[in-house]
Short mmCIF file of C-alpha atoms in Angstrom, two decimals:
data_model
loop_
_atom_site.label_atom_id
_atom_site.label_comp_id
_atom_site.label_asym_id
_atom_site.label_seq_id
_atom_site.Cartn_x
_atom_site.Cartn_y
_atom_site.Cartn_z
CA MET A 436 37.01 -43.26 -10.54
CA ASN A 437 34.80 -46.39 -10.61
CA ALA A 438 35.16 -46.73 -6.83
CA LEU A 439 34.02 -43.13 -6.45
CA ILE A 440 30.89 -43.79 -8.47
CA GLN A 441 30.16 -46.91 -6.40
CA ASP A 442 32.61 -48.91 -4.27
CA GLY A 443 32.34 -52.48 -3.00
CA ALA A 444 30.33 -51.36 0.05
CA GLY A 445 27.76 -49.66 -2.16
CA ARG A 446 28.84 -46.12 -1.23
CA ARG A 447 28.58 -43.37 -3.86
CA ARG A 448 30.97 -40.44 -3.54
CA LEU A 449 30.65 -39.09 -7.08
CA LYS A 450 27.31 -38.29 -8.65
CA VAL A 451 26.92 -37.02 -12.22
CA ASN A 452 24.06 -34.88 -13.49
CA THR A 453 23.32 -36.56 -16.81
CA MET A 454 21.39 -33.53 -18.08
CA ALA A 455 24.09 -30.96 -17.23
CA CYS A 456 27.08 -33.21 -18.11
CA PRO A 457 26.11 -35.12 -21.29
CA LYS A 458 29.69 -35.53 -22.54
CA TYR A 459 30.98 -36.98 -19.27
CA THR A 460 27.89 -39.23 -19.07
CA GLU A 461 28.67 -40.52 -22.57
CA THR A 462 32.27 -41.17 -21.54
CA LEU A 463 31.26 -43.17 -18.48
CA GLU A 464 28.73 -45.23 -20.43
CA GLN A 465 30.65 -45.88 -23.68
CA GLN A 466 34.40 -45.61 -22.93
CA ALA A 467 36.21 -48.75 -24.09
CA TYR A 468 39.58 -50.03 -22.80
CA GLY A 469 42.40 -51.81 -24.58
CA PRO A 470 44.02 -55.16 -23.69
CA ASN A 471 46.55 -53.40 -21.39
CA GLY A 472 43.83 -51.68 -19.36
CA GLU A 473 44.41 -48.28 -20.96
CA PRO A 474 41.51 -46.15 -22.38
CA ASP A 475 40.82 -46.48 -26.09
CA LYS A 476 41.98 -43.22 -27.68
CA THR A 477 40.43 -43.80 -31.09
CA SER A 478 36.84 -43.14 -30.05
CA GLY A 479 37.53 -39.65 -28.69
CA LEU A 480 35.54 -40.35 -25.54
CA ASP A 481 38.51 -40.28 -23.17
CA HIS A 482 38.96 -36.49 -23.06
CA ALA A 483 36.14 -35.76 -20.62
CA GLY A 484 37.28 -38.52 -18.29
CA ASP A 485 40.88 -37.29 -18.30
CA ALA A 486 39.72 -33.74 -17.62
CA ILE A 487 37.66 -34.78 -14.58
CA LYS A 488 40.56 -36.81 -13.19
CA ARG A 489 42.96 -33.89 -13.59
CA LEU A 490 40.52 -31.46 -11.97
CA SER A 491 39.95 -33.77 -9.03
CA GLY A 492 43.65 -34.45 -8.57
CA GLY A 493 43.14 -38.19 -9.02
CA LEU A 494 46.10 -38.73 -11.34
CA GLN A 495 47.46 -42.24 -11.71
CA ILE A 496 51.12 -42.17 -10.66
CA PRO A 497 53.01 -45.38 -11.53
CA CYS A 498 55.09 -47.02 -8.81
CA ALA A 499 58.05 -49.35 -9.28
CA THR A 500 56.21 -52.21 -7.59
CA SER A 501 52.54 -51.58 -8.30
CA ARG A 502 50.01 -49.53 -10.27
CA ARG A 503 48.12 -48.30 -7.24
CA LEU A 504 46.68 -44.80 -6.92
CA TYR A 505 48.92 -42.74 -4.66
CA ARG A 506 46.56 -39.78 -4.54
CA GLY A 507 42.83 -40.15 -4.18
CA VAL A 508 40.13 -37.88 -5.46
CA ASN A 509 39.27 -34.98 -3.17
CA MET A 510 35.78 -33.90 -4.02
CA ALA A 511 36.13 -30.58 -2.20
CA LYS A 512 39.23 -29.88 -4.28
CA LEU A 513 37.34 -30.88 -7.42
CA PHE A 514 34.69 -28.22 -6.88
CA ASP A 515 37.35 -25.72 -5.86
CA ASN A 516 39.12 -26.23 -9.19
CA LEU A 517 35.85 -26.04 -11.10
CA LYS A 518 35.02 -22.69 -9.47
CA ARG A 519 38.51 -21.45 -10.21
CA MET A 520 38.11 -22.29 -13.89
CA ALA A 521 34.75 -20.52 -13.91
CA GLY A 522 36.30 -17.40 -12.36
CA ARG A 523 34.52 -17.80 -9.01
CA LEU A 524 36.99 -18.07 -6.14
CA ARG A 525 36.26 -19.27 -2.62
CA LYS A 526 36.24 -16.80 0.23
CA GLN A 527 38.67 -19.14 1.98
CA PRO A 528 40.62 -21.20 -0.56
CA MET A 529 41.91 -24.69 0.12
CA ARG A 530 45.63 -25.26 0.26
CA ASP A 531 47.30 -27.71 -2.12
CA THR A 532 50.24 -28.47 0.16
CA THR A 533 50.23 -30.59 3.33
CA SER A 534 51.29 -29.33 6.74
CA TYR A 535 54.22 -31.14 8.38
CA ALA A 536 54.67 -33.41 5.36
CA MET A 537 58.06 -34.78 6.44
CA LEU A 538 56.75 -35.53 9.92
CA ARG A 539 53.96 -37.57 8.38
CA ARG A 540 56.40 -39.43 6.17
CA ILE A 541 58.80 -40.23 9.01
CA GLY A 542 56.28 -41.21 11.67
CA LEU A 543 53.13 -42.09 9.75
CA SER A 544 51.91 -44.41 12.52
CA GLN A 545 52.13 -41.61 15.12
CA VAL A 546 50.42 -38.83 13.17
CA SER A 547 46.66 -39.15 13.31
CA LYS A 548 43.71 -36.79 13.23
CA ALA A 549 42.15 -38.64 16.15
CA ARG A 550 45.01 -38.23 18.63
CA PRO A 551 47.51 -35.50 19.51
CA LEU A 552 51.23 -35.76 18.89
CA PRO A 553 53.34 -35.58 22.08
CA LYS A 554 56.57 -33.63 22.00
CA PRO A 555 59.73 -35.64 22.77
CA THR A 556 60.82 -33.28 25.54
CA LEU A 557 63.67 -34.10 27.91
CA THR A 558 62.27 -34.61 31.40
CA ASN A 559 65.11 -32.79 33.17
CA LEU A 560 64.76 -29.48 31.31
CA ARG A 561 62.92 -27.95 34.26
CA ALA A 562 65.70 -29.09 36.61
CA LEU A 563 68.39 -27.67 34.30
CA SER A 564 66.63 -24.30 34.38
CA HIS A 565 67.40 -24.10 38.12
CA THR A 566 71.17 -24.22 37.60
CA PRO A 567 73.02 -20.90 38.16
CA TYR A 568 74.01 -19.89 34.63
CA CYS A 569 70.79 -21.12 33.01
CA ARG A 570 68.73 -19.30 35.65
CA ARG A 571 70.82 -16.16 35.16
CA ALA A 572 70.12 -16.26 31.41
CA ILE A 573 66.38 -16.79 31.94
CA ASN A 574 66.16 -13.98 34.48
CA ALA A 575 68.16 -11.64 32.24
CA VAL A 576 65.40 -11.87 29.63
CA LYS A 577 62.41 -12.33 31.89
CA GLY A 578 63.41 -9.61 34.35
CA ARG A 579 63.47 -6.92 31.68
CA LEU A 580 60.30 -8.23 30.10
CA VAL A 581 58.13 -8.13 33.23
CA HIS A 582 59.27 -4.60 34.11
CA LEU A 583 57.78 -3.24 30.89
CA GLN A 584 54.57 -1.26 31.12
CA TRP A 585 51.72 -2.47 28.87
CA GLU A 586 49.01 -0.32 27.32
CA VAL A 587 45.80 -1.13 25.44
CA ARG A 588 45.21 1.43 22.70
CA PRO A 589 43.51 1.81 19.30
CA VAL A 590 45.33 0.30 16.35
CA LYS A 591 47.27 2.60 14.05
CA GLY A 592 45.01 4.85 12.01
CA VAL A 593 41.98 4.61 14.34
CA LYS A 594 41.03 7.67 16.39
CA LEU A 595 39.95 7.34 19.99
CA ASN A 596 36.27 7.85 20.78
CA ALA A 597 33.91 7.13 23.67
CA GLU A 598 33.10 3.57 22.56
CA LEU A 599 36.76 2.69 22.05
CA GLN A 600 37.58 4.14 25.46
CA ARG A 601 34.94 1.88 27.00
CA GLN A 602 36.47 -1.13 25.24
CA ILE A 603 39.96 -0.09 26.36
CA ASP A 604 38.82 0.10 29.99
CA ILE A 605 37.26 -3.39 29.79
CA ALA A 606 40.28 -4.97 28.05
CA THR A 607 42.70 -3.31 30.48
CA ALA A 608 40.76 -4.58 33.49
CA CYS A 609 40.72 -8.13 32.13
CA LEU A 610 44.43 -8.16 31.31
CA MET A 611 45.71 -6.44 34.43
CA GLN A 612 43.80 -8.90 36.62
CA PRO A 613 43.54 -12.02 34.42
CA ASN A 614 42.28 -14.30 37.21
CA GLY A 615 41.87 -14.45 40.96
CA ASP A 616 45.56 -15.21 41.62
CA ASP A 617 47.66 -13.56 38.91
CA SER A 618 48.41 -10.12 37.58
CA LEU A 619 49.51 -9.41 34.03
CA ARG A 620 53.11 -9.44 35.23
CA THR A 621 52.94 -12.89 36.86
CA LEU A 622 50.99 -14.27 33.89
CA LEU A 623 53.60 -13.09 31.39
CA GLU A 624 56.41 -14.20 33.68
CA GLN A 625 55.16 -17.78 33.76
CA VAL A 626 54.43 -17.87 30.03
CA ALA A 627 57.89 -16.46 29.22
CA GLU A 628 59.56 -18.96 31.57
CA ASP A 629 58.02 -21.97 29.80
CA TRP A 630 58.72 -20.35 26.42
CA MET A 631 62.45 -20.30 27.17
CA ILE A 632 62.55 -23.77 28.75
CA PHE A 633 60.22 -25.87 26.57
CA GLY A 634 59.97 -23.72 23.46
CA ALA A 635 56.30 -22.93 24.13
CA GLY A 636 54.35 -20.59 26.38
CA CYS A 637 50.65 -21.24 26.98
CA TYR A 638 47.71 -19.62 28.63
CA GLU A 639 44.05 -20.60 28.72
CA GLN A 640 41.32 -18.10 27.98
CA GLN A 641 37.60 -18.47 28.64
CA ALA A 642 34.65 -16.15 27.99
CA ALA A 643 32.39 -15.00 30.83
CA SER A 644 28.87 -13.55 30.94
CA ASP A 645 29.88 -10.42 32.87
CA PRO A 646 29.99 -7.53 30.35
CA ASN A 647 32.56 -5.71 32.51
CA ARG A 648 34.75 -8.82 32.77
CA PRO A 649 34.16 -10.84 29.57
CA VAL A 650 37.44 -12.83 29.60
CA TRP A 651 39.49 -14.78 32.15
CA LEU A 652 43.08 -15.97 31.58
CA TRP A 653 45.17 -18.64 33.32
CA PRO A 654 48.80 -19.73 32.73
CA VAL A 655 49.22 -23.38 31.64
CA ASP A 656 52.21 -25.73 32.00
CA ALA A 657 53.52 -25.98 28.43
CA GLN A 658 55.10 -29.38 29.10
CA SER A 659 51.63 -30.90 29.56
CA ILE A 660 50.27 -29.67 26.20
CA GLN A 661 50.07 -31.88 23.11
CA ILE A 662 49.07 -30.73 19.61
CA PHE A 663 46.85 -32.26 16.96
CA PRO A 664 49.11 -31.83 13.89
CA LEU A 665 46.27 -32.56 11.44
CA TRP A 666 43.95 -29.91 12.85
CA SER A 667 41.81 -28.66 9.95
CA GLY A 668 40.97 -25.25 11.41
CA GLY A 669 37.40 -25.97 12.45
CA PRO A 670 36.15 -23.71 15.27
CA ASN A 671 34.66 -26.65 17.22
CA GLU A 672 37.54 -29.03 16.55
CA ALA A 673 40.11 -29.67 19.28
CA ARG A 674 43.57 -28.40 18.40
CA TYR A 675 45.32 -29.03 21.73
CA ALA A 676 45.15 -31.61 24.50
CA GLN A 677 46.47 -31.36 28.03
CA GLU A 678 47.80 -34.57 29.54
CA ILE A 679 46.58 -34.75 33.15
CA GLY A 680 47.98 -38.18 34.03
CA TYR A 681 47.00 -41.84 33.66
CA GLY A 682 46.49 -41.36 29.92
CA GLN A 683 43.69 -38.84 30.39
CA LEU A 684 43.55 -35.91 27.97
CA ASN A 685 41.71 -32.62 28.35
CA LEU A 686 40.78 -31.44 24.85
CA LEU A 687 41.00 -27.72 24.09
CA ARG A 688 39.84 -25.72 21.08
CA ASN A 689 41.99 -23.13 19.36
CA ASP A 690 40.06 -20.28 20.99
CA GLU A 691 40.51 -21.81 24.46
CA LEU A 692 44.30 -22.12 24.53
CA VAL A 693 46.88 -19.66 23.23
CA TYR A 694 50.12 -21.42 22.27
CA LEU A 695 53.30 -19.37 21.64
CA ARG A 696 56.06 -21.24 19.81
CA ALA A 697 59.76 -20.45 20.00
CA ASN A 698 61.73 -20.82 16.76
CA PRO A 699 58.76 -22.21 14.76
CA SER A 700 59.37 -24.24 11.63
CA THR A 701 57.42 -26.14 8.99
CA ALA A 702 58.90 -29.46 10.11
CA THR A 703 57.08 -29.81 13.43
CA PRO A 704 54.15 -28.17 15.22
CA TYR A 705 56.37 -27.61 18.24
CA GLY A 706 59.10 -25.05 18.88
CA TYR A 707 62.48 -25.25 20.55
CA GLY A 708 63.45 -22.98 23.41
CA PRO A 709 66.89 -21.71 24.45
CA VAL A 710 67.23 -24.28 27.26
CA GLU A 711 66.57 -27.11 24.79
CA ILE A 712 69.11 -25.66 22.36
CA ALA A 713 71.76 -25.26 25.08
CA PHE A 714 70.97 -28.59 26.78
CA ARG A 715 74.27 -30.30 25.91
CA ASP A 716 76.39 -27.31 26.88
CA ILE A 717 74.55 -26.90 30.19
CA SER A 718 75.13 -30.59 31.00
CA ARG A 719 78.82 -30.30 30.10
CA LEU A 720 79.20 -27.18 32.21
CA LEU A 721 77.68 -28.92 35.22
CA GLY A 722 80.10 -31.85 34.75
CA ALA A 723 83.11 -29.54 34.45
CA GLN A 724 82.06 -27.58 37.53
CA GLU A 725 81.61 -30.75 39.57
CA TYR A 726 85.09 -31.98 38.63
CA ALA A 727 86.62 -28.57 39.32
CA GLY A 728 84.94 -28.53 42.72
CA GLN A 729 86.45 -31.88 43.61
CA VAL A 730 89.89 -30.68 42.56
CA ALA A 731 89.61 -27.38 44.45
CA SER A 732 88.38 -29.08 47.64
CA ASN A 733 91.14 -31.72 47.42
CA ALA A 734 88.51 -34.45 47.03
CA ALA A 735 90.48 -35.59 43.99
CA PRO A 736 94.19 -35.96 45.01
CA SER A 737 96.64 -34.35 42.61
CA GLN A 738 99.60 -36.68 43.28
CA ILE A 739 100.48 -40.32 43.86
CA ILE A 740 103.42 -41.65 45.91
CA ALA A 741 105.32 -44.56 44.35
CA LEU A 742 107.59 -46.66 46.65
CA LEU A 743 109.95 -48.31 44.19
CA GLY A 744 111.39 -51.64 45.34
CA ALA A 745 109.11 -51.84 48.41
CA ASP A 746 107.03 -54.91 49.21
CA GLN A 747 103.47 -54.86 50.51
CA THR A 748 104.60 -54.76 54.16
CA ALA A 749 106.69 -51.64 53.55
CA VAL A 750 103.80 -50.00 51.62
CA ASP A 751 101.37 -50.70 54.50
CA THR A 752 103.86 -49.36 57.02
CA PHE A 753 104.38 -46.14 55.05
CA ARG A 754 100.60 -45.70 54.57
CA GLY A 755 100.04 -46.02 58.33
CA TYR A 756 102.82 -43.54 59.05
CA TRP A 757 101.37 -41.03 56.57
CA THR A 758 97.82 -41.39 57.88
CA ASN A 759 98.68 -41.22 61.57
CA GLU A 760 101.59 -38.78 61.67
CA ILE A 761 101.34 -36.49 58.61
CA GLU A 762 97.83 -36.22 57.14
CA GLY A 763 95.86 -33.28 58.50
CA LYS A 764 98.71 -31.99 60.76
CA GLY A 765 100.55 -29.70 58.32
CA MET A 766 103.91 -31.39 59.04
CA THR A 767 106.64 -31.96 56.46
CA PRO A 768 107.12 -35.72 56.07
CA ILE A 769 110.67 -37.11 56.24
CA ALA A 770 111.23 -40.72 55.24
CA GLY A 771 114.30 -42.84 54.67
CA ALA A 772 114.58 -45.73 52.26
CA GLU A 773 117.08 -48.59 52.20
CA SER A 774 118.57 -49.28 48.82
CA VAL A 775 118.17 -52.85 47.64
CA GLY A 776 120.38 -53.47 44.66
CA GLY A 777 120.34 -49.78 43.89
CA GLN A 778 116.61 -49.93 43.07
CA ALA A 779 114.97 -48.44 46.20
CA ASP A 780 113.55 -44.97 45.74
CA ILE A 781 110.56 -42.74 46.61
CA LYS A 782 108.92 -40.69 43.85
CA VAL A 783 105.95 -38.31 43.83
CA LEU A 784 104.02 -38.46 40.53
CA PRO A 785 101.45 -35.77 39.62
CA LEU A 786 97.98 -36.94 38.59
CA HIS A 787 96.84 -33.61 37.10
CA PRO A 788 98.05 -29.99 37.00
CA ASN A 789 97.96 -27.96 40.19
CA ASN A 790 97.27 -24.59 38.55
CA ASP A 791 94.08 -23.06 37.09
CA SER A 792 94.22 -25.34 34.06
CA ALA A 793 93.24 -28.20 36.39
CA LEU A 794 89.88 -26.46 36.90
CA PHE A 795 89.22 -26.23 33.13
CA LEU A 796 88.35 -22.54 33.49
CA GLN A 797 88.80 -21.79 29.80
CA TRP A 798 86.56 -24.72 28.88
CA GLN A 799 83.91 -23.50 31.32
CA ASN A 800 84.17 -20.00 29.88
CA LEU A 801 83.56 -21.40 26.37
CA LEU A 802 80.49 -23.29 27.58
CA ILE A 803 79.12 -20.16 29.26
CA ARG A 804 79.51 -18.24 26.00
CA SER A 805 77.66 -21.00 24.16
CA ILE A 806 74.78 -20.86 26.67
CA ALA A 807 74.60 -17.08 26.27
CA ALA A 808 74.44 -17.49 22.48
CA ALA A 809 71.49 -19.89 22.81
CA PHE A 810 69.58 -17.19 24.73
CA ASP A 811 70.64 -14.43 22.28
CA LEU A 812 72.46 -12.70 25.13
CA SER A 813 75.94 -11.21 25.35
CA PRO A 814 78.45 -13.31 27.39
CA ALA A 815 78.85 -10.36 29.78
CA ASN A 816 75.33 -11.06 31.04
CA LEU A 817 76.58 -14.39 32.38
CA GLY A 818 79.87 -13.03 33.71
CA ALA A 819 82.03 -14.36 30.87
CA GLU A 820 83.71 -11.02 29.98
CA ASP A 821 86.10 -8.97 32.09
CA HIS A 822 87.44 -5.42 31.89
CA GLN A 823 84.21 -3.84 30.72
CA ASN A 824 83.79 -0.12 30.71
CA ARG A 825 80.58 1.86 30.70
CA ALA A 826 80.47 2.25 26.92
CA THR A 827 80.82 -1.46 26.14
CA ALA A 828 78.32 -2.36 28.88
CA GLU A 829 75.70 -0.03 27.41
CA VAL A 830 76.26 -1.43 23.93
CA ALA A 831 75.90 -5.00 25.23
CA GLU A 832 72.73 -4.11 27.13
CA GLU A 833 71.15 -2.53 24.05
CA ARG A 834 72.17 -5.55 21.95
CA ASP A 835 70.49 -7.88 24.45
CA MET A 836 67.31 -5.81 24.29
CA ASP A 837 67.30 -6.03 20.49
CA SER A 838 68.06 -9.76 20.22
CA ALA A 839 66.31 -11.29 23.24
CA VAL A 840 63.77 -9.01 24.95
CA ARG A 841 62.12 -7.15 22.06
CA PRO A 842 61.29 -10.28 19.98
CA LEU A 843 59.67 -12.02 22.96
CA ALA A 844 57.74 -8.89 24.00
CA SER A 845 56.48 -8.44 20.43
CA LEU A 846 55.44 -12.11 20.28
CA LEU A 847 53.47 -11.81 23.53
CA ALA A 848 51.83 -8.58 22.38
CA SER A 849 50.79 -10.05 19.03
CA HIS A 850 49.17 -13.13 20.62
CA LEU A 851 47.40 -11.11 23.31
CA THR A 852 46.10 -8.77 20.61
CA ARG A 853 45.05 -11.34 18.02
CA GLU A 854 43.78 -14.18 20.22
CA THR A 855 42.42 -12.39 23.29
CA ILE A 856 41.55 -8.75 22.57
CA GLN A 857 40.49 -9.05 18.93
CA GLY A 858 39.60 -12.74 18.96
CA LEU A 859 37.76 -13.64 22.17
CA MET A 860 36.73 -10.13 23.24
CA GLY A 861 35.85 -9.02 19.72
CA PHE A 862 37.53 -5.60 20.04
CA SER A 863 38.93 -5.55 16.51
CA GLN A 864 40.20 -1.94 16.67
CA LEU A 865 42.34 -2.37 19.80
CA GLU A 866 45.82 -3.71 20.45
CA ILE A 867 48.15 -4.09 23.41
CA VAL A 868 51.71 -2.80 23.17
CA PRO A 869 54.68 -2.72 25.57
CA LEU A 870 55.84 0.76 26.54
CA GLY A 871 59.49 1.73 26.82
CA LEU A 872 60.61 -1.08 24.54
CA ASP A 873 62.18 1.27 22.01
CA ARG A 874 64.53 3.47 23.97
CA ASP A 875 65.70 6.29 21.75
CA ASP A 876 69.11 7.84 22.11
CA GLU A 877 68.30 11.34 23.41
CA LYS A 878 71.38 12.92 21.89
CA ALA A 879 70.73 11.34 18.50
CA GLY A 880 67.07 12.38 18.73
CA ALA A 881 68.06 15.98 19.42
CA GLU A 882 70.36 15.97 16.41
CA VAL A 883 67.55 14.64 14.21
CA PHE A 884 65.21 17.35 15.51
CA LYS A 885 67.79 20.03 14.71
CA ILE A 886 68.05 18.81 11.14
CA GLU A 887 64.26 18.55 10.76
CA TYR A 888 63.67 21.96 12.36
CA THR A 889 66.20 23.82 10.25
CA GLY A 890 64.76 22.06 7.21
CA ASN A 891 61.28 23.43 8.03
CA ALA A 892 59.88 19.92 8.55
CA ILE A 893 58.75 20.21 12.18
CA THR A 894 57.90 22.77 14.85
CA PRO A 895 59.18 22.75 18.45
CA ASN A 896 55.76 21.85 19.84
CA GLU A 897 55.47 18.91 17.44
CA TYR A 898 58.81 17.68 18.71
CA ARG A 899 57.66 18.13 22.31
CA GLU A 900 54.50 16.16 21.57
CA ARG A 901 56.62 13.37 20.12
CA ARG A 902 58.65 13.30 23.32
CA GLY A 903 55.53 13.27 25.48
CA MET A 904 56.14 16.80 26.81
CA PRO A 905 53.49 19.52 27.22
CA PRO A 906 53.37 22.21 24.50
CA HIS A 907 55.31 25.44 25.00
CA LYS A 908 53.22 28.61 25.35
CA SER A 909 55.46 30.73 23.14
CA ASP A 910 54.17 31.65 19.68
CA VAL A 911 57.52 30.69 18.21
CA ALA A 912 57.00 27.09 19.38
CA ASN A 913 54.25 26.65 16.77
CA MET A 914 56.26 28.13 13.90
CA LEU A 915 58.58 26.59 11.37
CA PHE A 916 62.20 27.69 11.41
CA THR A 917 61.82 30.12 8.48
CA ASP A 918 58.78 31.80 10.03
CA ALA A 919 60.34 31.92 13.49
CA ARG A 920 63.65 33.57 12.48
CA PRO A 921 62.28 37.16 12.27
CA SER A 922 60.57 36.77 15.64
CA MET A 923 63.71 35.34 17.23
CA ALA A 924 65.78 38.19 15.70
CA CYS A 925 63.41 40.78 17.21
CA LEU A 926 63.65 39.10 20.59
CA ALA A 927 67.43 39.21 20.37
CA ILE A 928 67.38 42.93 19.53
CA ASP A 929 65.03 43.67 22.42
CA LYS A 930 67.35 41.94 24.84
CA THR A 931 70.45 43.84 23.63
CA THR A 932 68.80 47.29 23.46
CA PRO A 933 69.46 49.32 26.66
CA GLN A 934 66.38 50.45 28.52
CA GLY A 935 65.55 54.18 28.88
#
């Protein structure tokens, strides 16, 4: 507390109004201390000092080796606590906890407010994404994602009007043609690709002066982005930095770069993508496939010939005979051996099995299943299941949509809505949503409608509107089931009554 009032450099970080705080002024001027350095409790002057220290958070915490202060006084927190006691809360309160606390404890020398924290990413992740099974898994998710149709619309509970329609037209034009080279599909495709490989998808957004084209978007290589873990949330403070080589960093504010994390956690500002999670299994699968290829192409011989009792001259002679007369000609070799003391013999010893087990097919199948699990896909998507019928294939496809495609599509939609449409454009009543993401079972939907209709909860035209169909012109289509029964009975009688 004394250092806050005035430190050795003459700086004052705590000032006391002697007129408004007479008790605390008296404590600072007259507080006595005992021989052990502790405040004298008999005078009754220590209460105000203890209260200020508790409000400011500057509690003295003893350490096993020293009596140093582990937690300094935060003046902003002091006033925040004072306002809280007075019943006046901040519009934006300060947090008591620290972000990425364990990261700061483990690598205190690396975490700094002045420099970004690089992610320890494996350099060959991009190369691994080009392997067959990894690429198949990426395309299984990305292919379904980019084929979705996207729509800008008012948020739930807001009715469409002329001004909102104007905003929708502007936002749609900006998103469908984000820059001079990309469309919305190619932009999302590149962002989703990096999201699955590096655990992060990024795109840059910048405001323009054209009222009909206020925002431009560009995809950014996520591997080049570093994060300031101690970012305080200031609008003009850099949160990201792009490494452009030779130690040069391009600083970016939070409203300039949109950063989508995969599998976020409180331990690190970075995420982890499916390729990172399946890295070991992908490497093992490549090793097993390379060995199996050598075995299948006979690059790795499966047998060894042992000439028992033969000297080096006999071995060289037999090797020359095999190379010149047998190898590559498809002939059956016939060789005779002279017994020397009953020890001469020719034996063929196998080096590895000659059947499918030599190719480690079951091991490869297990690795493929593990890769599929990392991408939240069914093994059938990577060809690891046989004897599928139509029913099991449809179930697996729907499961993949639920576990892999829908979460990523919802993540993209939420960032585009919050950061771009509502954030940079300022259209707070609009959102972008993917269409066709929730595919309803038509038979189940018809059964639900039957129950709702017979229970007088819905009319046929309301059901048709829900399905996106035009209304029916019949009067019965606008009636509940109870009201429509007499009309339907009359229609049935008219059809059964003979004419004339």
